[in-house]
Structures are given as structure tokens and as C-alpha cells.
Tab-separated table of C-alpha atoms in Angstrom:
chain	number	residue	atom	x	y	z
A	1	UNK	CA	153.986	90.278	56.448
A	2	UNK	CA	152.185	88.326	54.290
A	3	UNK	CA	149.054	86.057	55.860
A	4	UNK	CA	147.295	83.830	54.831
A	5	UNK	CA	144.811	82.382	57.350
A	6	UNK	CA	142.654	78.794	56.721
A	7	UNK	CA	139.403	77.979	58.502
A	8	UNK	CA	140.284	75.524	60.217
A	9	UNK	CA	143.112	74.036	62.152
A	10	UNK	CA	141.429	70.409	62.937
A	11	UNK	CA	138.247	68.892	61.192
A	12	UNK	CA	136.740	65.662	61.891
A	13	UNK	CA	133.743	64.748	59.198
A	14	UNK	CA	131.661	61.691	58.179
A	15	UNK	CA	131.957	59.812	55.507
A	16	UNK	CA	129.441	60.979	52.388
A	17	UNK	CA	129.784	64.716	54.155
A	18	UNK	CA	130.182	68.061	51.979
A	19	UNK	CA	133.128	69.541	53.275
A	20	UNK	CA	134.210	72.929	52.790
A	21	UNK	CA	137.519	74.591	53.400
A	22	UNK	CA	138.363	78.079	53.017
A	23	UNK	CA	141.629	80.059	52.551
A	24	UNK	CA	142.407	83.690	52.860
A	25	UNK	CA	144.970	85.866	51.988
A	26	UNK	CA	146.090	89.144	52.601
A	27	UNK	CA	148.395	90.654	49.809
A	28	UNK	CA	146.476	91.079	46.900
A	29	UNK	CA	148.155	88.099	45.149
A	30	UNK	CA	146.922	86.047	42.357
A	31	UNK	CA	148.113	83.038	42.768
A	32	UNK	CA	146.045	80.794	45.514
A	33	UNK	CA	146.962	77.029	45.496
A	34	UNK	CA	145.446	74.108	47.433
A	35	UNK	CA	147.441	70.819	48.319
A	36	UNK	CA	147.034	68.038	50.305
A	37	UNK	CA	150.789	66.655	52.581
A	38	UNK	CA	150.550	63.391	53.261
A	39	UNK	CA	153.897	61.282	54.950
A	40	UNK	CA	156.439	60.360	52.003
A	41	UNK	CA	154.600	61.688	48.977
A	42	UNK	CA	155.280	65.650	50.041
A	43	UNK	CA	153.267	68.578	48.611
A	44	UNK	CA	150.701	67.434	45.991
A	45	UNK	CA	148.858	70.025	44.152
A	46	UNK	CA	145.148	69.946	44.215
A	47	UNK	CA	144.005	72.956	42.470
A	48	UNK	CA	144.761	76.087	41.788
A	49	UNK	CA	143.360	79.664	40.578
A	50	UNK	CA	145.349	82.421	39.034
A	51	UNK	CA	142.744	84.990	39.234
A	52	UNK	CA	139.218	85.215	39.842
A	53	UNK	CA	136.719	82.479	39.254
A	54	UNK	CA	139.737	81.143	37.058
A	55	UNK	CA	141.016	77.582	38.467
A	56	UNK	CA	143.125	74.423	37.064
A	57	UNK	CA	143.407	71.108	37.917
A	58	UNK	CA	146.511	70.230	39.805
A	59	UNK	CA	148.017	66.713	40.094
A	60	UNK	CA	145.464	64.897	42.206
A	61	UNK	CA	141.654	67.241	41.522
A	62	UNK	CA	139.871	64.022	41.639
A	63	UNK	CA	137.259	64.224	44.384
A	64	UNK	CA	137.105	67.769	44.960
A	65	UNK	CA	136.081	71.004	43.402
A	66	UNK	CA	137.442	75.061	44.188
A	67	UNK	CA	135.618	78.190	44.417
A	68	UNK	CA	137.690	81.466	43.979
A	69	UNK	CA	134.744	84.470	43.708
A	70	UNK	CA	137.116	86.766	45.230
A	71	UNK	CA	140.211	87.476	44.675
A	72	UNK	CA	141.550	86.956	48.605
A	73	UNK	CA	139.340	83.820	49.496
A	74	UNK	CA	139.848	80.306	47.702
A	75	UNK	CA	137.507	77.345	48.710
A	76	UNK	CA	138.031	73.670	48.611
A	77	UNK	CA	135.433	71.550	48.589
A	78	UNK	CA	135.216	67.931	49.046
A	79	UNK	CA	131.668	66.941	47.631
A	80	UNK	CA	131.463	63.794	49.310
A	81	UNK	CA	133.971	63.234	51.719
A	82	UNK	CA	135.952	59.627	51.939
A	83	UNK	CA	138.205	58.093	54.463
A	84	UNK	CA	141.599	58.195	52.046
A	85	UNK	CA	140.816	61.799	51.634
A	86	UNK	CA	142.076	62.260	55.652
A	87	UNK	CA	144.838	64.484	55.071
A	88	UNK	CA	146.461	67.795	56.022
A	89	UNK	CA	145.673	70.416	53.376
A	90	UNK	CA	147.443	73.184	52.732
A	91	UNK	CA	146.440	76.770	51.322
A	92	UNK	CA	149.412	78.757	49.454
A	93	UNK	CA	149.487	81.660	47.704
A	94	UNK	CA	151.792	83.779	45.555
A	95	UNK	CA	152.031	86.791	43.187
A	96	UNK	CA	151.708	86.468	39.553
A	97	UNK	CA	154.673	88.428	38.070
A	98	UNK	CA	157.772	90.297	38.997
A	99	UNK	CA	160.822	89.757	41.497
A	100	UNK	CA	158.999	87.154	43.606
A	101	UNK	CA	157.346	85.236	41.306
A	102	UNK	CA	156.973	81.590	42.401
A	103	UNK	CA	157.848	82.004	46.194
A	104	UNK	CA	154.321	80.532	47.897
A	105	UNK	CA	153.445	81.879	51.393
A	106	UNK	CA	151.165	79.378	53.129
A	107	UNK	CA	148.475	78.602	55.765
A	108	UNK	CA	148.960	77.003	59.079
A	109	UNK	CA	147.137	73.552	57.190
A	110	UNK	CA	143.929	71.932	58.293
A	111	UNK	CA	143.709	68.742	59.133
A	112	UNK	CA	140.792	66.742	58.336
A	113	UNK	CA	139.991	63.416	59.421
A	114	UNK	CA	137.273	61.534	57.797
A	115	UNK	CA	135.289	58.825	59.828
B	1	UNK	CA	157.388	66.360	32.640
B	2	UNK	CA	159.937	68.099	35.503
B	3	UNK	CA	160.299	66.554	38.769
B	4	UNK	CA	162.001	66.679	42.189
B	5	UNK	CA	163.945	64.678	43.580
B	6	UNK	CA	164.891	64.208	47.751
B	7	UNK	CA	167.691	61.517	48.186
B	8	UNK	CA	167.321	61.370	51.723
B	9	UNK	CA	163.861	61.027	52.473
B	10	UNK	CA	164.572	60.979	56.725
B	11	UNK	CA	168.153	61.688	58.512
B	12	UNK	CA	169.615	61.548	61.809
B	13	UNK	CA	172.183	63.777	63.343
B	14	UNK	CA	173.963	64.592	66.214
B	15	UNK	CA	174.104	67.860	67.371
B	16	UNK	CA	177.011	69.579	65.960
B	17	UNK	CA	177.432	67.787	62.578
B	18	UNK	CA	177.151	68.946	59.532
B	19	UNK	CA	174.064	68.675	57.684
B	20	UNK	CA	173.679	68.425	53.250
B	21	UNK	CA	170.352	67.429	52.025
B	22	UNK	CA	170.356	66.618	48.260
B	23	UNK	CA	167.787	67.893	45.725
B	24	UNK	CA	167.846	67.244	41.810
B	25	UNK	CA	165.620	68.935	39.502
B	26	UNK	CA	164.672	67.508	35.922
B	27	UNK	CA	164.101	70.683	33.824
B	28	UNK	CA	166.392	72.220	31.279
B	29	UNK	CA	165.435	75.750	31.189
B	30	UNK	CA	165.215	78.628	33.491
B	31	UNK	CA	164.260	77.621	37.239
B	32	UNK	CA	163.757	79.742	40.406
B	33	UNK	CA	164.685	77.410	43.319
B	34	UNK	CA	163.009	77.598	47.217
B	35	UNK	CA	163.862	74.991	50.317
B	36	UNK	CA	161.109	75.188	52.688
B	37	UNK	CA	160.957	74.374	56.617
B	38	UNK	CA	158.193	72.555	58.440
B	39	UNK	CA	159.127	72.768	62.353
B	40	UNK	CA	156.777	70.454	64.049
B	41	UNK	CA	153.182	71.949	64.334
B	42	UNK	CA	154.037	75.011	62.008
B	43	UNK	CA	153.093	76.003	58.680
B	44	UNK	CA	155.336	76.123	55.602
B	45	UNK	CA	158.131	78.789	55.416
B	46	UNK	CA	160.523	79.953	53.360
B	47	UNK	CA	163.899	78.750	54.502
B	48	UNK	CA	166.219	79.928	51.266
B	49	UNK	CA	165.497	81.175	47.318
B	50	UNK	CA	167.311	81.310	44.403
B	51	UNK	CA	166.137	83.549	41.392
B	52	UNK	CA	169.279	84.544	40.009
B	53	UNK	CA	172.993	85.824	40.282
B	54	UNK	CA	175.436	84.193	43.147
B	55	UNK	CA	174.661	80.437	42.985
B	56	UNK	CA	175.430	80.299	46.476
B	57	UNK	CA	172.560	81.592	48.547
B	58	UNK	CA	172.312	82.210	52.431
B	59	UNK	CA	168.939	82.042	54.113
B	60	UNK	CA	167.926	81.903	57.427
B	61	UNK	CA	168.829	80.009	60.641
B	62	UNK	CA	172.571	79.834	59.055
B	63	UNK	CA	171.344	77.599	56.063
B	64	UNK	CA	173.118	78.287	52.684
B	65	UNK	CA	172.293	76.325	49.387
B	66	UNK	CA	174.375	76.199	46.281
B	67	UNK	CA	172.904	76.224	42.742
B	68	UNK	CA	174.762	73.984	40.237
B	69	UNK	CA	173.403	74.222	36.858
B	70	UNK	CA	174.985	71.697	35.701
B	71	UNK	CA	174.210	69.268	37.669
B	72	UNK	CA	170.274	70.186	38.068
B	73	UNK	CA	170.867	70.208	41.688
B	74	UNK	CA	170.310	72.581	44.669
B	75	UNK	CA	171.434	71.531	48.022
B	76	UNK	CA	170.969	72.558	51.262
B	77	UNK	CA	174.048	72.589	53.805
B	78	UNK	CA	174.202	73.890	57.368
B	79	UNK	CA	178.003	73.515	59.222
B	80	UNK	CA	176.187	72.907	62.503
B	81	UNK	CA	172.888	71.500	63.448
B	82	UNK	CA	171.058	72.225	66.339
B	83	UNK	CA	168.277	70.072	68.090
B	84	UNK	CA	166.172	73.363	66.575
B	85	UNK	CA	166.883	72.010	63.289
B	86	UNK	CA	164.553	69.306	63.522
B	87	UNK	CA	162.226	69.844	61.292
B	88	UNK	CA	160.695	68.834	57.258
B	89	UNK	CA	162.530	70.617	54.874
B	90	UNK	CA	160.961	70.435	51.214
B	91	UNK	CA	162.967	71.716	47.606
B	92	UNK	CA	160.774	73.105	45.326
B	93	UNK	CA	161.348	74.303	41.833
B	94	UNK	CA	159.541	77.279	39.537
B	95	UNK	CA	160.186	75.727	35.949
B	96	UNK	CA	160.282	78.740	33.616
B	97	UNK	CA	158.661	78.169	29.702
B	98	UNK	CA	156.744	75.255	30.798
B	99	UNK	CA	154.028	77.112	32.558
B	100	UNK	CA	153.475	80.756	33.208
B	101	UNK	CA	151.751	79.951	36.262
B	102	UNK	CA	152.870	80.597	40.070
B	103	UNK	CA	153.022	76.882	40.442
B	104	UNK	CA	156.204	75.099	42.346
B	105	UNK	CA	157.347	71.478	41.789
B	106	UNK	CA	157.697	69.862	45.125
B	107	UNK	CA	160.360	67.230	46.228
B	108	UNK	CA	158.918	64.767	48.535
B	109	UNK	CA	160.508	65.692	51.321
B	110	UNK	CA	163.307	65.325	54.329
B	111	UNK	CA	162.648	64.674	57.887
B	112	UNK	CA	165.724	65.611	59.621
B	113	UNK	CA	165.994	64.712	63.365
B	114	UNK	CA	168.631	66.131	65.118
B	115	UNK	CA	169.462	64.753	68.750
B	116	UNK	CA	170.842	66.477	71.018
């Protein structure tokens, strides 16, 4: 079965904080996504990578950065955190080609409260 | 640029009655199709796909969802809830030609809250 594991379950930070969360997968695939769920607005996409040290901007990138320097761990980073950034974030990932392309298999979520 | 739509954004059921949750898709081309279930305090998972072939797909828990091309839509029916059932159930939507990425379209959402 696939896994994909996140740091964190809960995470309570200050305001103005560097916040780091990190994402790991087990199955090789290429595809690692970050989003943040938030009540009525669903999944929105952060970032994502496609390969190695290769990322794009998703629909909402603004106030945070990724980090993918291997191919099973994906990093998001909040450089300074904020209150409306209090979220659940969620860590996905897929493969890049054949049968199953575009299923996601995702994390358990952190959630991440910012004071 | 493509979108999902949820009509119902939270419904309430009895145990016992039948459940359709609507999803419309604005994309032309070639799609793979996914519902996903949130039970309360879980992750993500993969109720039902469609990639191709019967339109009508069965997944798990005795969900089925029905592809209609025509109509951009992919539904998600269940005869018979159960109080089990409650849960967030997401439509999502792999537009093909757009993007050659991995990356899904998500609908905002359904909470469905069975009682029993």
C-alpha cells in the first residue's frame, strides 16, 4: 500500500515563525502536491513538484515556498507564518504516467494553528 | 480555465435513503474522474475512479458513479446510507491536453450527515 506519512499531525506556531512541514512518500512516485482544506473552499493547491528540485506554483503559492531535494520527501515552508494561514494542509502524491495517472494518495494532514 | 462544481455543498439523510451527490466538470477534452472520502479525523481516500470504458463505475462501501459525457457530470449514488456514510466526499477531475501534470481539479466539497 501506498504511504505517505507528514510530520506532523497538530502544530501550533507564532506569528512571524518559519514553519516547516515535511511530506514523505513511499512509492517512488513523481508527483508530490501540497494543499491547504479549509471549510467551503475544498482542496486548494499550493505547490507542487513533478520531479526533483522541480516545483510549480499552484493556485494559492503566495506566502510559502517548497523544497523537493529528494525524490520521496517534499517540504513546505511558510517563511513567516500569519494567522489566516491556520489551516489543515495536506501532502498528496501520485505517479507521473501510465494506468494510474492522476489518482493522488495522501497524508493524514497537519493542522497548524497560528497564534 | 476547468472547474468543479459540488451542488450540494452539505446534506442530511436518514438512514436508509438514497444518497446522489452532483458534480459538473467544465473541460471539453479527455478527463479521468476520482470521488474522494474524508471520514471524520481521516485522511483523503479514494472512494471511486473513472479512466475509461463502462461509464458506470463501482467503488467501495457500495458507492457507484456514472460518467455522462455529455453532460460534463459525474455523480455519486449509494441506494442506502448508513450512519458510516457520514463523511466529506470531494469530485476531482484529471483534465487531459491542458496540463501533462499529475494535478486534479477539486470540487469544493459535500458534507453528508447521515442520522441514524
Amino acid at each position: 500500500d501506498v504511504k505517505v506519512t507528514q510530520s506532523s499531525r497538530y502544530l501550533v506556531k507564532r506569528t512571524g515563525e518559519k514553519v516547516f512541514l515535511e511530506c514523505v512518500q513511499d512509492m517512488d512516485h513523481e508527483n508530490m502536491f501540497w494543499y491547504r482544506q479549509d471549510p467551503g473552499l475544498g482542496l486548494r493547491l499550493i505547490y507542487f513538484s513533478y520531479d526533483v528540485k522541480m516545483k510549480e506554483k499552484g493556485d494559492i503559492p503566495e506566502g510559502y515556498s517548497v523544497s523537493r531535494e529528494k525524490k520521496e520527501r517534499f517540504s513546505l515552508i511558510l517563511e513567516s507564518a500569519s494567522t489566516n494561514q491556520t489551516s489543515m494542509y495536506l501532502c498528496a502524491s501520485s505517479i507521473n504516467y501510465g494506468a494510474g495517472f492522476g489518482e493522488q494518495y495522501f497524508g493524514p494532514g497537519t493542522r497548524l494553528t497560528v497564534t | 480555465a476547468q472547474s468543479v462544481s459540488q451542488h450540494n455543498h452539505h446534506v442530511i439523510l436518514s438512514e436508509a435513503a438514497s444518497l446522489e451527490l452532483g458534480c459538473n466538470y467544465s473541460y471539453g477534452g479527455t478527463v479521468n474522474l476520482f470521488w474522494y472520502v474524508q471520514y471524520p479525523g481521516q485522511h483523503l481516500q479514494l472512494l471511486l475512479k473513472y479512466f475509461s470504458g463502462d461509464p458506470l463505475v463501482k467503488g467501495i462501501k457500495g458507492f457507484e458513479a456514472e460518467f455522462i459525457k455529455s453532460k460534463f457530470s459525474f455523480n455519486l449514488r449509494k441506494p442506502s446510507v448508513q450512519w458510516s456514510d457520514t463523511a466529506e466526499y470531494f469530485c476531482a477531475v484529471k483534465a487531459y491536453g491542458s496540463s501533462n501534470t499529475g494535478k486534479l481539479i477539486f470540487g469544493q466539497g459535500t458534507t453528508l450527515q447521515v442520522k441514524p
